[in-house]
mmCIF file of C-alpha atoms and ligand atoms in Angstrom:
data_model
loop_
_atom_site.group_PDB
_atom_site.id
_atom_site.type_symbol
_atom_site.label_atom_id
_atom_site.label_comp_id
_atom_site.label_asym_id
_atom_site.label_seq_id
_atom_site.Cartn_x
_atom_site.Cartn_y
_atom_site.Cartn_z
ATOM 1 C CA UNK A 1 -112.185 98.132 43.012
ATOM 2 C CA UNK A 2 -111.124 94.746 42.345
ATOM 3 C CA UNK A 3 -107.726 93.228 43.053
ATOM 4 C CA UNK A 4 -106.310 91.542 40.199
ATOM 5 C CA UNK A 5 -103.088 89.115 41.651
ATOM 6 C CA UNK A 6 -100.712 87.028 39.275
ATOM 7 C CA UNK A 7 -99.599 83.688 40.746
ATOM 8 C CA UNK A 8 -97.325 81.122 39.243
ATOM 9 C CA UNK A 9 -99.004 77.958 41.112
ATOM 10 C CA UNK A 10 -101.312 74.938 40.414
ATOM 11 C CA UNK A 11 -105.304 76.700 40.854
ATOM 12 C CA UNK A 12 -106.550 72.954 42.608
ATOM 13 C CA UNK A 13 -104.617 74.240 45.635
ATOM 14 C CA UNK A 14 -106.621 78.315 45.894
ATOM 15 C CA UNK A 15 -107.825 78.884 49.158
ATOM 16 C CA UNK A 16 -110.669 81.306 46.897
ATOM 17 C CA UNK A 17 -114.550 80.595 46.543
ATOM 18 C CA UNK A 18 -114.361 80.141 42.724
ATOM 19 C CA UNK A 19 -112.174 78.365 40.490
ATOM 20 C CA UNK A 20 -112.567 79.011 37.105
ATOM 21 C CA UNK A 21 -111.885 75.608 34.774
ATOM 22 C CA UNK A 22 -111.090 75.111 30.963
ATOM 23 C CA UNK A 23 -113.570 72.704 30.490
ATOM 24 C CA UNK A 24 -114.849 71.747 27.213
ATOM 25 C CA UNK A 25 -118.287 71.656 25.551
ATOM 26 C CA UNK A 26 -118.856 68.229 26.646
ATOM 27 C CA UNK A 27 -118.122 68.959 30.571
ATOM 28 C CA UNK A 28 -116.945 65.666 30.830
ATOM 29 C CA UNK A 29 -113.660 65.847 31.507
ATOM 30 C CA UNK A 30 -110.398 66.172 29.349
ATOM 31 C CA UNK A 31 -106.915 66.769 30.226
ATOM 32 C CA UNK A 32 -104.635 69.971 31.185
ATOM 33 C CA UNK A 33 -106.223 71.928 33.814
ATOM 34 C CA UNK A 34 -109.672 70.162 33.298
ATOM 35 C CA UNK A 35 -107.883 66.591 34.148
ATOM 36 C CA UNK A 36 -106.130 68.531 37.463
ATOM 37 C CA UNK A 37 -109.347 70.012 38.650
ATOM 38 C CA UNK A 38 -111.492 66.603 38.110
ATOM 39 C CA UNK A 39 -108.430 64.541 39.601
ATOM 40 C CA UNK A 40 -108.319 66.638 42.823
ATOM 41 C CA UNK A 41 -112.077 67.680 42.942
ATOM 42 C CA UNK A 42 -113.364 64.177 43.192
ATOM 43 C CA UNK A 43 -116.241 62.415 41.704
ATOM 44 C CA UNK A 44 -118.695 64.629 42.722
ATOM 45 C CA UNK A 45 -117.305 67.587 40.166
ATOM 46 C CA UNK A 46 -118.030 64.987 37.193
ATOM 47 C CA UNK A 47 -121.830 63.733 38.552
ATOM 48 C CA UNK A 48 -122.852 67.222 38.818
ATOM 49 C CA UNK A 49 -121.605 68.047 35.230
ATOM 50 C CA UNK A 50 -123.433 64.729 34.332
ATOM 51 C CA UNK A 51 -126.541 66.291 35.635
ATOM 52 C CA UNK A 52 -125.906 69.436 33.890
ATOM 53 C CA UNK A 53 -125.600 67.780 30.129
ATOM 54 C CA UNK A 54 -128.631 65.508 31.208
ATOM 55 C CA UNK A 55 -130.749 69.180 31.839
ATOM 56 C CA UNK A 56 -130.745 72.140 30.364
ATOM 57 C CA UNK A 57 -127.107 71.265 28.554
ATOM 58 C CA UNK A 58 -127.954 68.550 26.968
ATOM 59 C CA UNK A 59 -125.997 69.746 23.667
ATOM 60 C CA UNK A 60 -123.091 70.632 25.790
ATOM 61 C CA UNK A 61 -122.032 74.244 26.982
ATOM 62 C CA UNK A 62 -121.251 76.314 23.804
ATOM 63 C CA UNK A 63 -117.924 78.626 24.116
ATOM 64 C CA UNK A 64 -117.706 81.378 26.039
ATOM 65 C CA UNK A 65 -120.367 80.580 28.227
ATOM 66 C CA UNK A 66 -119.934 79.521 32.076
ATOM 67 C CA UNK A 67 -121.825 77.070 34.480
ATOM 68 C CA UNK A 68 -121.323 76.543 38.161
ATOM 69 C CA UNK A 69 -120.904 73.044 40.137
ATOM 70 C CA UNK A 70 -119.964 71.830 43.200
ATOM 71 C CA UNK A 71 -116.287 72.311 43.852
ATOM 72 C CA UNK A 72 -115.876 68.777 45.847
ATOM 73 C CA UNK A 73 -113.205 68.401 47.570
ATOM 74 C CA UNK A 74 -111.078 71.094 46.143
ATOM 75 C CA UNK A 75 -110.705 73.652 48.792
ATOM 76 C CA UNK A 76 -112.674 76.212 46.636
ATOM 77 C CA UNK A 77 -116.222 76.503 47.276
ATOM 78 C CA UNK A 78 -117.750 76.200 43.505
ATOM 79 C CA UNK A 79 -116.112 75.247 40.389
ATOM 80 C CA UNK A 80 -117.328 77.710 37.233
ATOM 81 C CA UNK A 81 -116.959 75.655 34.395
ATOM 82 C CA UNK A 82 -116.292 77.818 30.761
ATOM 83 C CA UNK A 83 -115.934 76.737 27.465
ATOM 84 C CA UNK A 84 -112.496 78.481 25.678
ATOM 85 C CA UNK A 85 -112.246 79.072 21.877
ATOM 86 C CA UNK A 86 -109.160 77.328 19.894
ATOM 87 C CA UNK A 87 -107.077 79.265 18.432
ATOM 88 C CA UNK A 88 -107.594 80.148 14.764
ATOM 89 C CA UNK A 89 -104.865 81.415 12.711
ATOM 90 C CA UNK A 90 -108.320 82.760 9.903
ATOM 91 C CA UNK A 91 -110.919 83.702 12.352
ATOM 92 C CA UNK A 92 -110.774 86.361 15.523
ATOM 93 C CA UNK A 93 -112.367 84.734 18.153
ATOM 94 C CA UNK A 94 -111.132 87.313 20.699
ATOM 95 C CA UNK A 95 -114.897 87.870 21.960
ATOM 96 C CA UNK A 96 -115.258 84.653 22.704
ATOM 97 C CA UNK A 97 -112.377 84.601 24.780
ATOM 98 C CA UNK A 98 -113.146 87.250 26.812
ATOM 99 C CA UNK A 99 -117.040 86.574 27.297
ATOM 100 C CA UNK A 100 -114.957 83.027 29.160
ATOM 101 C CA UNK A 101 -114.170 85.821 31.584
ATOM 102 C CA UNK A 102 -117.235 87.966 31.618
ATOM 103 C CA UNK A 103 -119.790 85.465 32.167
ATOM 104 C CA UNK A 104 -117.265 83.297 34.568
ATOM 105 C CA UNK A 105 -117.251 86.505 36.545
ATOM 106 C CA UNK A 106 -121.192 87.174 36.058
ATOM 107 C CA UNK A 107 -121.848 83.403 37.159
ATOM 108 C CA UNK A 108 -119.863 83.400 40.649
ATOM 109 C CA UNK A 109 -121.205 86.491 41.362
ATOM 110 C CA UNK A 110 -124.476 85.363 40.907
ATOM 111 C CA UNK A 111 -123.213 82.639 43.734
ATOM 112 C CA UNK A 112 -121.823 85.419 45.850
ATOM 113 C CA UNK A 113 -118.666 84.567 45.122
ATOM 114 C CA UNK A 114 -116.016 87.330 46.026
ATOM 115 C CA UNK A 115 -112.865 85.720 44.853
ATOM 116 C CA UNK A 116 -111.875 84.098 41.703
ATOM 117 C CA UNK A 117 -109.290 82.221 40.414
ATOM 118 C CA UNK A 118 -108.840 81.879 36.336
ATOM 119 C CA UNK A 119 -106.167 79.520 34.756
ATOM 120 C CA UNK A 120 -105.114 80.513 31.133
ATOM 121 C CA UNK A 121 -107.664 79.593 29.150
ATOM 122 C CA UNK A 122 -107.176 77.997 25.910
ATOM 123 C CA UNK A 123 -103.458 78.824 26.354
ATOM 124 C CA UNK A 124 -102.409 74.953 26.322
ATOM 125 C CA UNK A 125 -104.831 72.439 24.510
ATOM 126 C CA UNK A 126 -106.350 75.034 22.453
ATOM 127 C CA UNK A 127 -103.112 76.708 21.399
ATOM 128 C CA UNK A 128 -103.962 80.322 21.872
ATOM 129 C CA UNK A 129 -100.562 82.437 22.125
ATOM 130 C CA UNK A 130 -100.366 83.384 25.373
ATOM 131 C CA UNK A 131 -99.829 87.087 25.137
ATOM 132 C CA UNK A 132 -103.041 87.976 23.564
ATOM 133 C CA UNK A 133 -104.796 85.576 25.779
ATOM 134 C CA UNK A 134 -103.058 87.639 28.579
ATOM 135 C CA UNK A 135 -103.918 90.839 27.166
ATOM 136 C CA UNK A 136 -107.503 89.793 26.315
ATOM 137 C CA UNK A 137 -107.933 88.132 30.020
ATOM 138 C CA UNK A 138 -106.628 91.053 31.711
ATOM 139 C CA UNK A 139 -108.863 93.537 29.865
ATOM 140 C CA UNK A 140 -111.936 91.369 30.387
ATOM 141 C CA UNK A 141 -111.325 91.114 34.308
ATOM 142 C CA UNK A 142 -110.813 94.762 34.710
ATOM 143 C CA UNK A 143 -114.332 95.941 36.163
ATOM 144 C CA UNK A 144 -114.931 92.619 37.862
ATOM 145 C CA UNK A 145 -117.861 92.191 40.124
ATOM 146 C CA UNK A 146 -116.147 90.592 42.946
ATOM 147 C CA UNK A 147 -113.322 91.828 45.007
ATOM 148 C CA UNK A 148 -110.461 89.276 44.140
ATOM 149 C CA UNK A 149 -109.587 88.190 41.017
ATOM 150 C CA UNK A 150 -106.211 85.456 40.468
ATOM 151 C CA UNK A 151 -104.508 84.465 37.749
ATOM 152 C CA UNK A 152 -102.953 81.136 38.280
ATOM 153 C CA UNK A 153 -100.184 80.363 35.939
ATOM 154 C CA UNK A 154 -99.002 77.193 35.719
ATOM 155 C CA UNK A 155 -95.795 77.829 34.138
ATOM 156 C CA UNK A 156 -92.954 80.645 34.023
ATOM 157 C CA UNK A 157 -93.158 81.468 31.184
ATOM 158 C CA UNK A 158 -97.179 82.213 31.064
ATOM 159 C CA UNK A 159 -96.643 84.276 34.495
ATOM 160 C CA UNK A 160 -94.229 86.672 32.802
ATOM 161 C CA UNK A 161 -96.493 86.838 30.042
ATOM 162 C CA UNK A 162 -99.422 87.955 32.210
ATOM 163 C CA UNK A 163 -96.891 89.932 33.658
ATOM 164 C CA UNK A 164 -95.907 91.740 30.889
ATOM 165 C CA UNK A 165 -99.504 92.013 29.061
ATOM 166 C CA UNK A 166 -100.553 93.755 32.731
ATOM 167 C CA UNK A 167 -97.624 96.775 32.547
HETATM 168 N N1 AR6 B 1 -103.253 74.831 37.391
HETATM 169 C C1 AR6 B 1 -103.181 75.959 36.633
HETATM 170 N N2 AR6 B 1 -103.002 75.946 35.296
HETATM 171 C C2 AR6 B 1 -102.866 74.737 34.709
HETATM 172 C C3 AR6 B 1 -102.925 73.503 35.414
HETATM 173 C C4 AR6 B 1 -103.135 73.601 36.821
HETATM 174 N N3 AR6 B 1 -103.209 72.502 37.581
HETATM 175 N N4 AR6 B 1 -102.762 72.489 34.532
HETATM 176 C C5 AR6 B 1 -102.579 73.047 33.312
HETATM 177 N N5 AR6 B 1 -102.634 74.401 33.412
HETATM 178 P P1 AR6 B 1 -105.445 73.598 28.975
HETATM 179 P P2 AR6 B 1 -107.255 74.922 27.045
HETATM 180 C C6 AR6 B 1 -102.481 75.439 32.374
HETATM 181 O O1 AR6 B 1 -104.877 72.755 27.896
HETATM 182 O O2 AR6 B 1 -106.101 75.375 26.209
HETATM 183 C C7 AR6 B 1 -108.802 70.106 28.182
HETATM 184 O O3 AR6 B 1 -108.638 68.806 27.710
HETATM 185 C C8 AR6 B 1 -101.817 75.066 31.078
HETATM 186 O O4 AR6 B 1 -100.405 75.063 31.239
HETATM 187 O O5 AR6 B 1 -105.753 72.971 30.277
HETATM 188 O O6 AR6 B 1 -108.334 75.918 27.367
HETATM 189 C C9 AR6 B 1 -110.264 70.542 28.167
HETATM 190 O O7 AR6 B 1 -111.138 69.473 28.470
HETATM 191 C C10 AR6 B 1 -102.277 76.216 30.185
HETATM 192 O O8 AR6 B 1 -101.482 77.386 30.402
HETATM 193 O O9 AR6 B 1 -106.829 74.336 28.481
HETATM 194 C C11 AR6 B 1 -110.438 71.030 26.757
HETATM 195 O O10 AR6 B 1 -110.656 69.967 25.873
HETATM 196 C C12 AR6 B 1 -103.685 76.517 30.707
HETATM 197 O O11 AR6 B 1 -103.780 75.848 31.976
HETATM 198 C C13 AR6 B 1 -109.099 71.666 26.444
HETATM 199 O O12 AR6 B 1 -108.162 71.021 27.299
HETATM 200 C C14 AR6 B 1 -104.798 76.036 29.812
HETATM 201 O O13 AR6 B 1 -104.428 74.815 29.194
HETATM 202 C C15 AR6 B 1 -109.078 73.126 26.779
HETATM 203 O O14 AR6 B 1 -107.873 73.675 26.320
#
């Protein structure tokens, strides 16, 4: 069984062996939760995502998938990098959302990870409305391969939305 916890807090400061960022395809930085992680994590989060794009992801990480580095100096063990979708008022890119989740989860298991903490993804930049991306998170999460698994909200109003999309 895995524990799923809702926290209103900044995910740079989880005590948990994976943070979960929303990165985009480039995995060079950006701002929002990306710019916190990088900012806090240290150099050594963006030279292993340097190595990454000059490897196997050369042409960036398409969305929905995930990728593990180094978590430097952030007190998590690994970051998992993942790709969100923007919103779309035409297209539903729900899958794509929730594969974030799945193959986040899949990847820090792979690392023997056994908690994980998730911001919103593509709630802020990427404009998704926040209670289908807490609806879509929280279904996604629900047979999750390791034991802990933390939603860090950043703001009120996304906690009670999480909050809501979880009764
Ligand atoms: N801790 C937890 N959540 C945070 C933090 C933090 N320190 N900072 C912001 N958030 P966003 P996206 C929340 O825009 O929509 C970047 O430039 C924020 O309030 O960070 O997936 C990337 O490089 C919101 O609820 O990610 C991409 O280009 C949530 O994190 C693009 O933004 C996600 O907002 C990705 O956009």
């Amino acid at each position: 069984m895995t524990t799923i916890e809702l926290v209103l807090g900044d995910i740079t400061e989880q005590h948990v062996d994976v943070v979960v960022n929303a990165a985009n395809s480039s995995l060079l930085g950006g701002s929002g939760v990306d710019g916190a992680i990088h900012r806090r994590g240290g150099p050594e989060i963006l030279a292993a995502c340097r190595e990454l794009r000059a490897g196997h992801y050369g042409g960036g990480l398409p969305t929905g998938q995930a990728v593990a580095t180094t978590a430097g100096r952030l007190p998590a063990r690994w970051v998992v990098h993942t790709v969100g979708p923007v919103w779309s008022d035409t297209e539903d890119r729900s899958q794509l959302l929730a594969d974030c989740h799945l193959n986040s989860l899949r990847v820090a298991a792979e690392l023997g990870a056994a908690s994980v903490a998730f911001p919103a993804i593509s709630t802020g930049i990427y404009r998704w409305p926040v209670a289908s991306a807490a609806r879509i998170a929280l279904a996604a999460v629900r047979d999750a391969p390791v034991e802990l698994v933390r939603f860090v909200l950043f703001s009120q109003e996304t906690y009670d939305a999480y909050e809501r999309a979880r009764s």
